[in-house]
Coordinates of N, CA and C in Angstrom, one line a residue:
M1 N -75.4 162.6 102.2 CA -76.3 161.7 102.8 C -77.3 161.2 101.7
G2 N -77.6 159.9 101.7 CA -78.5 159.3 100.8 C -79.9 159.3 101.4
I3 N -80.9 159.5 100.6 CA -82.3 159.5 101.0 C -83.0 158.2 100.5
I4 N -83.6 157.4 101.3 CA -84.2 156.2 100.9 C -85.7 156.5 100.6
R5 N -86.1 156.0 99.4 CA -87.5 156.1 99.0 C -88.2 154.8 98.9
G6 N -89.4 154.7 99.4 CA -90.2 153.5 99.3 C -89.8 152.4 100.3
G7 N -89.2 152.8 101.5 CA -88.9 151.9 102.5 C -87.5 151.3 102.3
I8 N -87.1 150.3 103.1 CA -85.7 149.8 103.0 C -85.4 149.1 101.7
L9 N -86.4 148.6 101.0 CA -86.2 148.0 99.7 C -86.3 148.9 98.5
G10 N -86.6 150.2 98.8 CA -86.8 151.1 97.7 C -85.5 151.7 97.3
G11 N -85.5 152.5 96.2 CA -84.3 153.2 95.7 C -83.9 154.3 96.6
F12 N -82.7 154.8 96.4 CA -82.3 156.0 97.1 C -81.6 156.9 96.2
R13 N -81.4 158.2 96.6 CA -80.7 159.2 95.8 C -79.7 159.9 96.6
N14 N -78.7 160.4 95.9 CA -77.5 161.1 96.5 C -76.5 160.1 97.0
K15 N -75.4 160.5 97.6 CA -74.3 159.7 97.9 C -74.5 159.1 99.3
T16 N -74.2 157.8 99.4 CA -74.1 157.0 100.6 C -72.9 156.2 100.6
G17 N -71.9 156.5 101.5 CA -70.7 155.8 101.5 C -70.0 155.9 100.1
S18 N -69.7 154.7 99.6 CA -68.9 154.7 98.3 C -69.8 154.5 97.1
V19 N -71.2 154.7 97.3 CA -72.1 154.5 96.1 C -73.0 155.7 96.0
I20 N -73.5 155.9 94.8 CA -74.4 157.0 94.5 C -75.7 156.4 94.0
G21 N -76.9 156.9 94.5 CA -78.2 156.4 94.1 C -78.8 157.5 93.2
S22 N -79.5 157.1 92.2 CA -80.2 158.1 91.3 C -81.4 157.4 90.6
S23 N -82.2 158.2 90.0 CA -83.3 157.6 89.2 C -83.1 158.0 87.7
W24 N -83.2 157.1 86.8 CA -82.9 157.4 85.4 C -83.9 156.6 84.5
R25 N -84.7 157.3 83.8 CA -85.7 156.7 82.8 C -86.5 155.6 83.5
T26 N -87.1 156.0 84.7 CA -88.0 155.1 85.5 C -87.2 154.1 86.3
L27 N -85.9 154.0 86.2 CA -85.1 153.0 86.9 C -84.4 153.6 88.1
D28 N -84.3 152.8 89.2 CA -83.5 153.2 90.3 C -82.1 152.6 90.0
V29 N -81.1 153.5 90.0 CA -79.7 153.2 89.6 C -78.8 153.4 90.8
I30 N -77.9 152.4 91.1 CA -76.8 152.6 92.1 C -75.5 152.5 91.3
K31 N -74.6 153.4 91.5 CA -73.3 153.4 90.9 C -72.2 153.6 91.9
G32 N -71.1 152.9 91.7 CA -70.0 153.2 92.6 C -69.3 154.5 92.2
L33 N -68.6 155.0 93.2 CA -67.8 156.3 92.9 C -66.7 155.9 91.9
P34 N -66.4 156.8 91.0 CA -65.4 156.5 90.0 C -64.0 156.5 90.7
K35 N -63.2 155.6 90.2 CA -61.8 155.5 90.8 C -60.8 156.3 89.9
L36 N -60.1 157.1 90.6 CA -59.1 157.9 89.9 C -57.9 157.1 89.5
S37 N -57.4 157.3 88.3 CA -56.2 156.5 87.9 C -55.1 157.4 87.4
G38 N -53.9 157.1 87.8 CA -52.8 157.9 87.4 C -52.1 157.4 86.1
K39 N -52.7 156.3 85.6 CA -52.1 155.6 84.4 C -52.5 156.4 83.1
A40 N -51.5 156.5 82.2 CA -51.8 157.1 80.9 C -52.7 156.2 80.1
P41 N -53.6 156.8 79.3 CA -54.6 156.0 78.5 C -53.8 155.1 77.5
T42 N -54.4 153.9 77.3 CA -53.8 153.0 76.3 C -54.0 153.5 74.9
Q43 N -53.4 153.0 73.9 CA -53.6 153.3 72.5 C -55.1 153.1 72.1
S44 N -55.6 151.9 72.6 CA -57.0 151.6 72.3 C -57.9 152.6 72.9
Q45 N -57.7 153.1 74.1 CA -58.5 154.1 74.7 C -58.4 155.4 74.0
L46 N -57.2 155.8 73.6 CA -57.1 157.0 72.8 C -57.9 157.0 71.5
E47 N -57.8 155.9 70.8 CA -58.5 155.7 69.6 C -60.0 155.8 69.8
Q48 N -60.5 155.1 70.9 CA -62.0 155.2 71.2 C -62.4 156.6 71.6
Q49 N -61.6 157.3 72.3 CA -61.9 158.6 72.7 C -62.0 159.6 71.5
A50 N -61.1 159.4 70.6 CA -61.1 160.2 69.4 C -62.3 160.0 68.5
K51 N -62.7 158.7 68.4 CA -63.9 158.4 67.6 C -65.1 158.9 68.3
F52 N -65.2 158.7 69.6 CA -66.4 159.2 70.4 C -66.5 160.7 70.3
G53 N -65.4 161.4 70.4 CA -65.5 162.9 70.3 C -65.9 163.3 68.9
L54 N -65.5 162.6 67.9 CA -65.9 163.0 66.5 C -67.4 162.8 66.3
V55 N -67.9 161.7 66.7 CA -69.3 161.3 66.5 C -70.2 162.2 67.4
T56 N -69.9 162.3 68.6 CA -70.8 163.1 69.5 C -70.8 164.6 69.1
G57 N -69.6 165.1 68.7 CA -69.5 166.5 68.3 C -70.4 166.8 67.1
F58 N -70.4 165.8 66.2 CA -71.2 166.0 65.0 C -72.7 165.9 65.3
L59 N -73.1 164.8 66.0 CA -74.5 164.6 66.2 C -75.1 165.6 67.1
S60 N -74.3 166.2 68.0 CA -74.9 167.2 68.9 C -75.6 168.4 68.2
W61 N -75.2 168.7 66.9 CA -75.8 169.7 66.2 C -77.1 169.4 65.6
I62 N -77.4 168.1 65.6 CA -78.8 167.7 65.0 C -79.5 166.8 66.1
S63 N -79.2 167.1 67.3 CA -79.8 166.3 68.4 C -81.3 166.3 68.4
N64 N -82.0 167.3 67.9 CA -83.4 167.3 67.8 C -83.9 166.3 66.8
L65 N -83.2 166.1 65.7 CA -83.6 165.1 64.8 C -83.3 163.7 65.3
V66 N -82.2 163.5 66.0 CA -81.9 162.2 66.6 C -82.9 161.8 67.7
A67 N -83.4 162.8 68.5 CA -84.3 162.5 69.5 C -85.6 161.9 69.0
V68 N -86.0 162.4 67.8 CA -87.2 161.8 67.1 C -86.9 160.6 66.4
G69 N -85.7 160.6 65.7 CA -85.4 159.5 64.8 C -85.0 158.2 65.4
Y70 N -84.6 158.3 66.7 CA -84.2 157.0 67.4 C -85.1 156.7 68.6
R71 N -86.2 157.4 68.6 CA -87.1 157.2 69.8 C -87.6 155.7 69.9
S72 N -87.9 155.1 68.8 CA -88.4 153.7 68.8 C -87.3 152.7 69.1
L73 N -86.1 153.1 69.1 CA -85.0 152.1 69.3 C -84.3 152.3 70.7
S74 N -84.7 153.3 71.4 CA -83.9 153.7 72.6 C -84.1 152.8 73.8
G75 N -85.3 152.3 74.1 CA -85.5 151.5 75.3 C -85.0 152.2 76.5
V76 N -84.1 151.6 77.3 CA -83.6 152.2 78.5 C -82.4 153.1 78.2
E77 N -81.9 153.1 77.0 CA -80.8 154.0 76.6 C -81.4 155.2 76.0
T78 N -80.7 156.3 76.0 CA -81.1 157.5 75.4 C -81.0 157.4 73.9
E79 N -81.8 158.2 73.2 CA -81.8 158.2 71.7 C -80.4 158.5 71.2
M80 N -79.7 159.5 71.9 CA -78.4 159.9 71.4 C -77.4 158.8 71.6
N81 N -77.5 158.0 72.7 CA -76.6 156.9 73.0 C -76.7 155.8 71.9
V82 N -78.0 155.6 71.5 CA -78.2 154.6 70.4 C -77.6 155.1 69.1
A83 N -77.8 156.3 68.8 CA -77.3 156.9 67.6 C -75.8 156.9 67.6
V84 N -75.2 157.3 68.7 CA -73.7 157.3 68.8 C -73.1 155.9 68.5
A85 N -73.8 154.9 69.1 CA -73.3 153.5 69.0 C -73.3 153.1 67.5
Y86 N -74.4 153.5 66.8 CA -74.6 153.1 65.4 C -73.4 153.8 64.6
H87 N -73.2 155.1 64.8 CA -72.2 155.8 64.0 C -70.8 155.4 64.3
L88 N -70.5 155.0 65.6 CA -69.2 154.5 65.9 C -68.9 153.2 65.2
K89 N -69.9 152.4 65.0 CA -69.7 151.1 64.3 C -69.7 151.2 62.8
N90 N -70.5 152.2 62.2 CA -70.7 152.2 60.8 C -70.2 153.4 60.0
A91 N -69.9 154.5 60.7 CA -69.7 155.8 60.0 C -68.3 156.4 60.2
V92 N -67.4 155.8 61.0 CA -66.1 156.4 61.2 C -65.1 155.7 60.3
T93 N -64.3 156.5 59.6 CA -63.3 155.9 58.7 C -61.9 156.5 59.1
G94 N -60.9 156.0 58.5 CA -59.5 156.5 58.7 C -58.8 155.8 59.8
V95 N -57.6 156.3 60.1 CA -56.7 155.8 61.1 C -56.3 156.8 62.1
Y96 N -56.3 156.4 63.4 CA -56.0 157.4 64.4 C -54.7 158.1 64.1
P97 N -54.6 159.4 64.3 CA -55.6 160.3 64.9 C -56.5 161.0 63.8
N98 N -56.4 160.5 62.6 CA -57.0 161.2 61.5 C -58.3 160.5 61.1
Y99 N -59.2 160.4 62.1 CA -60.6 159.9 61.8 C -61.4 160.9 61.1
E100 N -62.3 160.3 60.2 CA -63.3 161.1 59.5 C -64.6 160.4 59.5
L101 N -65.7 161.2 59.3 CA -67.0 160.6 59.1 C -67.3 160.3 57.7
N102 N -67.9 159.1 57.4 CA -68.5 158.8 56.1 C -69.9 159.4 56.1
Y103 N -70.0 160.5 55.4 CA -71.3 161.2 55.4 C -72.4 160.4 54.7
G104 N -72.0 159.5 53.9 CA -73.0 158.7 53.3 C -73.7 157.7 54.2
K105 N -73.1 157.5 55.4 CA -73.6 156.6 56.4 C -74.4 157.3 57.5
L106 N -74.5 158.6 57.4 CA -75.2 159.3 58.5 C -76.7 158.9 58.5
M107 N -77.1 158.5 59.7 CA -78.5 158.2 59.9 C -79.0 158.9 61.1
Y108 N -79.7 160.0 60.9 CA -80.3 160.7 62.0 C -81.6 160.1 62.4
S109 N -82.1 159.2 61.6 CA -83.3 158.4 62.0 C -83.2 157.0 61.4
R110 N -83.8 156.1 62.2 CA -83.8 154.7 61.7 C -85.2 154.1 62.1
G111 N -85.9 153.6 61.1 CA -87.2 153.0 61.4 C -87.8 152.3 60.2
K112 N -89.1 151.9 60.4 CA -89.7 151.0 59.4 C -90.6 151.7 58.4
L113 N -90.8 153.0 58.6 CA -91.6 153.7 57.6 C -91.0 153.6 56.2
D114 N -91.8 153.3 55.2 CA -91.3 153.1 53.9 C -90.7 154.3 53.2
W115 N -89.6 154.0 52.5 CA -89.0 155.0 51.6 C -89.9 155.0 50.3
P116 N -89.9 156.2 49.6 CA -90.5 156.2 48.3 C -89.6 155.4 47.3
L117 N -90.2 154.8 46.3 CA -89.4 154.0 45.3 C -88.5 154.9 44.5
E118 N -88.9 156.2 44.3 CA -88.0 157.1 43.5 C -87.9 158.4 44.3
Y119 N -86.7 159.0 44.3 CA -86.4 160.2 44.9 C -85.2 160.9 44.3
S120 N -85.1 162.2 44.4 CA -83.9 162.9 43.8 C -83.8 164.3 44.4
V121 N -82.6 164.8 44.2 CA -82.4 166.2 44.6 C -81.6 166.9 43.4
A122 N -82.0 168.1 43.2 CA -81.3 168.9 42.1 C -81.0 170.3 42.5
T123 N -79.9 170.8 42.0 CA -79.5 172.2 42.3 C -80.4 173.1 41.5
A124 N -80.6 174.3 42.1 CA -81.3 175.4 41.4 C -80.6 176.7 41.7
P125 N -80.9 177.7 40.8 CA -80.1 179.0 41.0 C -80.4 179.6 42.4
N126 N -79.5 180.5 42.7 CA -79.6 181.3 44.0 C -79.5 180.4 45.2
A127 N -78.6 179.4 45.1 CA -78.2 178.6 46.3 C -79.4 177.8 46.9
S128 N -80.2 177.2 46.0 CA -81.4 176.4 46.5 C -81.3 175.0 46.0
L129 N -82.0 174.1 46.6 CA -82.1 172.7 46.3 C -83.5 172.3 46.1
A130 N -83.8 171.5 45.1 CA -85.2 171.0 44.9 C -85.2 169.5 45.2
F131 N -85.9 169.1 46.2 CA -86.0 167.7 46.6 C -87.4 167.2 46.0
T132 N -87.3 166.0 45.4 CA -88.5 165.4 44.9 C -88.6 163.9 45.2
W133 N -89.8 163.4 45.3 CA -90.0 162.0 45.6 C -91.3 161.5 45.0
K134 N -91.5 160.3 44.7 CA -92.7 159.8 44.1 C -93.6 159.1 45.2
H135 N -94.8 159.5 45.2 CA -95.8 158.8 46.1 C -96.9 158.2 45.3
E136 N -97.0 156.9 45.4 CA -98.1 156.2 44.8 C -98.5 154.9 45.6
G137 N -99.7 154.5 45.3 CA -100.2 153.3 46.1 C -101.0 153.7 47.3
E138 N -101.7 152.7 47.8 CA -102.7 153.0 48.9 C -101.9 153.1 50.2
D139 N -102.5 153.9 51.1 CA -101.9 154.0 52.5 C -102.0 152.6 53.2
Y140 N -101.0 152.4 54.0 CA -101.1 151.2 54.8 C -100.2 151.5 56.1
E141 N -99.9 150.5 56.9 CA -99.3 150.7 58.2 C -98.0 151.4 58.1
F142 N -97.2 151.2 57.1 CA -95.9 151.8 57.0 C -95.8 152.8 55.9
M143 N -96.9 153.4 55.4 CA -96.8 154.5 54.4 C -98.2 155.2 54.4
S144 N -98.1 156.5 54.5 CA -99.3 157.3 54.4 C -99.1 158.6 53.6
A145 N -100.1 159.1 52.9 CA -100.0 160.3 52.2 C -99.7 161.5 53.2
T146 N -100.0 161.3 54.4 CA -99.9 162.4 55.4 C -98.5 162.4 56.1
D147 N -97.7 161.4 55.8 CA -96.3 161.3 56.4 C -95.6 162.6 56.2
L148 N -94.9 163.1 57.2 CA -94.2 164.4 57.1 C -92.8 164.2 56.7
V149 N -92.3 165.2 55.9 CA -91.0 165.1 55.3 C -90.0 166.1 55.9
T150 N -88.8 165.6 56.2 CA -87.7 166.4 56.7 C -86.5 166.3 55.8
V151 N -85.9 167.4 55.5 CA -84.7 167.4 54.7 C -83.6 168.0 55.5
L152 N -82.4 167.5 55.3 CA -81.2 168.0 56.0 C -80.0 168.2 55.0
V153 N -79.3 169.2 55.1 CA -78.1 169.5 54.2 C -76.9 169.8 55.1
Y154 N -75.8 169.2 54.8 CA -74.6 169.4 55.6 C -73.5 170.0 54.7
N155 N -72.9 171.0 55.1 CA -71.8 171.6 54.3 C -70.5 171.4 55.1
P156 N -69.6 170.4 54.7 CA -68.4 170.1 55.5 C -67.4 171.3 55.5
E157 N -67.3 172.0 54.4 CA -66.4 173.1 54.3 C -66.6 174.2 55.4
K158 N -67.9 174.4 55.6 CA -68.3 175.5 56.6 C -68.8 174.9 57.9
D159 N -68.8 173.5 57.9 CA -69.3 172.8 59.1 C -70.7 173.4 59.6
R160 N -71.6 173.5 58.6 CA -72.9 174.0 58.9 C -74.0 173.1 58.4
F161 N -75.1 173.0 59.2 CA -76.3 172.3 58.8 C -77.4 173.2 58.4
V162 N -78.2 172.8 57.5 CA -79.5 173.5 57.2 C -80.6 172.4 57.1
R163 N -81.7 172.7 57.7 CA -82.7 171.7 57.8 C -84.1 172.3 57.7
L164 N -85.0 171.5 57.1 CA -86.5 171.9 57.2 C -87.1 170.6 57.8
V165 N -87.8 170.8 58.9 CA -88.3 169.7 59.7 C -89.8 169.7 59.5
N166 N -90.3 168.5 59.1 CA -91.8 168.3 58.9 C -92.4 169.4 58.0
A167 N -91.7 169.6 56.9 CA -92.0 170.8 56.1 C -92.9 170.5 54.9
A168 N -93.2 169.2 54.6 CA -94.1 168.9 53.6 C -94.7 167.5 53.9
T169 N -95.7 167.1 53.1 CA -96.2 165.8 53.3 C -95.8 164.9 52.2
R170 N -95.8 163.6 52.4 CA -95.4 162.6 51.4 C -96.2 162.9 50.1
S171 N -97.5 163.2 50.2 CA -98.3 163.4 49.0 C -97.9 164.6 48.1
E172 N -97.2 165.6 48.7 CA -96.8 166.8 48.0 C -95.7 166.5 47.0
Q173 N -94.9 165.5 47.3 CA -93.9 165.0 46.4 C -92.7 166.0 46.0
E174 N -92.7 167.1 46.7 CA -91.6 168.0 46.4 C -91.4 169.0 47.5
L175 N -90.1 169.5 47.6 CA -89.8 170.5 48.7 C -88.6 171.3 48.2
N176 N -88.6 172.6 48.3 CA -87.5 173.4 47.9 C -86.8 173.9 49.2
L177 N -85.5 173.9 49.2 CA -84.8 174.3 50.4 C -83.8 175.5 50.0
Q178 N -84.0 176.6 50.6 CA -83.1 177.7 50.4 C -81.9 177.7 51.3
L179 N -80.7 177.6 50.7 CA -79.5 177.6 51.5 C -78.9 179.0 51.6
P180 N -78.0 179.2 52.5 CA -77.3 180.5 52.6 C -76.5 180.8 51.3
V181 N -76.6 182.0 50.9 CA -75.9 182.4 49.6 C -74.4 182.1 49.7
A182 N -73.8 182.1 50.9 CA -72.4 181.8 51.1 C -72.1 180.4 50.8
F183 N -73.1 179.5 50.7 CA -72.8 178.1 50.3 C -72.5 177.9 48.8
A184 N -72.7 179.0 48.0 CA -72.5 178.8 46.6 C -71.1 178.4 46.3
G185 N -71.0 177.4 45.4 CA -69.7 176.8 45.1 C -69.2 175.7 46.0
D186 N -69.9 175.5 47.1 CA -69.5 174.4 48.1 C -70.2 173.1 47.7
T187 N -69.6 172.0 48.1 CA -70.2 170.7 48.0 C -71.0 170.4 49.3
V188 N -72.2 170.0 49.1 CA -73.0 169.7 50.3 C -73.6 168.3 50.2
H189 N -73.9 167.7 51.4 CA -74.5 166.4 51.5 C -75.9 166.5 51.8
C190 N -76.8 165.7 51.1 CA -78.2 165.9 51.2 C -78.9 164.6 51.8
Y191 N -79.9 164.9 52.6 CA -80.6 163.8 53.3 C -82.1 164.0 53.3
L192 N -82.9 162.9 53.4 CA -84.3 163.0 53.4 C -84.9 162.0 54.3
S193 N -86.0 162.3 55.0 CA -86.6 161.3 55.9 C -88.1 161.6 56.0
F194 N -88.8 160.6 56.5 CA -90.3 160.6 56.7 C -90.7 160.3 58.1
K195 N -91.7 160.9 58.6 CA -92.3 160.7 60.0 C -93.8 160.6 59.9
S196 N -94.3 159.5 60.6 CA -95.7 159.3 60.6 C -96.5 160.4 61.4
T197 N -97.7 160.7 60.9 CA -98.5 161.6 61.7 C -99.5 160.8 62.6
V198 N -99.5 159.5 62.4 CA -100.4 158.6 63.1 C -99.7 158.0 64.4
R199 N -98.5 157.6 64.2 CA -97.7 157.1 65.4 C -96.4 157.9 65.6
K200 N -96.3 158.5 66.7 CA -95.2 159.5 66.9 C -93.8 158.8 66.9
D201 N -93.7 157.5 67.1 CA -92.4 156.8 67.1 C -92.1 156.1 65.8
L202 N -93.0 156.3 64.8 CA -92.8 155.6 63.5 C -92.1 156.6 62.5
V203 N -90.9 156.3 62.1 CA -90.1 157.1 61.2 C -89.5 156.2 60.1
S204 N -89.0 156.8 59.1 CA -88.2 156.1 58.1 C -86.7 156.1 58.5
S205 N -86.0 155.3 58.0 CA -84.5 155.5 58.0 C -84.1 156.6 57.1
T206 N -83.0 157.3 57.5 CA -82.6 158.4 56.7 C -82.1 158.0 55.3
I207 N -82.5 158.7 54.3 CA -82.1 158.5 52.9 C -81.0 159.4 52.6
Y208 N -79.8 158.9 52.2 CA -78.7 159.7 51.8 C -78.9 160.0 50.3
M209 N -79.0 161.2 49.9 CA -79.3 161.6 48.5 C -78.1 162.0 47.7
G210 N -77.0 162.0 48.3 CA -75.7 162.2 47.6 C -75.2 163.7 47.8
Q211 N -74.2 164.0 47.0 CA -73.5 165.3 47.1 C -74.0 166.2 45.9
M212 N -74.1 167.5 46.3 CA -74.4 168.4 45.2 C -73.5 169.7 45.4
V213 N -73.2 170.3 44.3 CA -72.5 171.6 44.3 C -73.5 172.7 44.2
V214 N -73.5 173.6 45.2 CA -74.5 174.6 45.3 C -74.2 175.7 44.2
L215 N -75.3 176.1 43.5 CA -75.1 177.1 42.4 C -75.3 178.5 43.0
N216 N -74.7 179.5 42.2 CA -74.9 180.9 42.6 C -76.4 181.3 42.2

């Protein structure tokens, strides 16, 4: 049974006949019941399903970063939906069924906050990484000394992420990240981003800092 809200012209929720009413992100939504199909999926559908599974499976592990990093782009869509659409278009390589992600195209955040003009990452003993960036110039709308820094490292061999979220300010110009000792000898992918402390939806796009071999 459907329940009408706000009179006959208002939205409704639950099932009524062949439609379902619900509320989503302040919108009243009416959807038809899905139709069951006995047809086998087409080649195009199989390819899209494989790409979608690859991207969503990867991004689900960093959903907290995506929720912040795509907030300004989401509109009526969820942050994850916007991020998935970007990666389906830009970050999937290969031929079905052997799709892979181009880790250099990973963007857990996209925004207008300025990148530093110089940045780098270096390996250090005992499975640690040293991230550095240069901060100079006056604060303005898209750059502040108080911007918060997040670093992310992904190890494809072990399928593990390590992150430090809002762990330093732009003005500090450096951040050390301790990785698990078991990462020693593995190649990891490194990322850096900035988030404003003034506007909660203002972030930088993700900076891909390249691959590093972790030292013992």
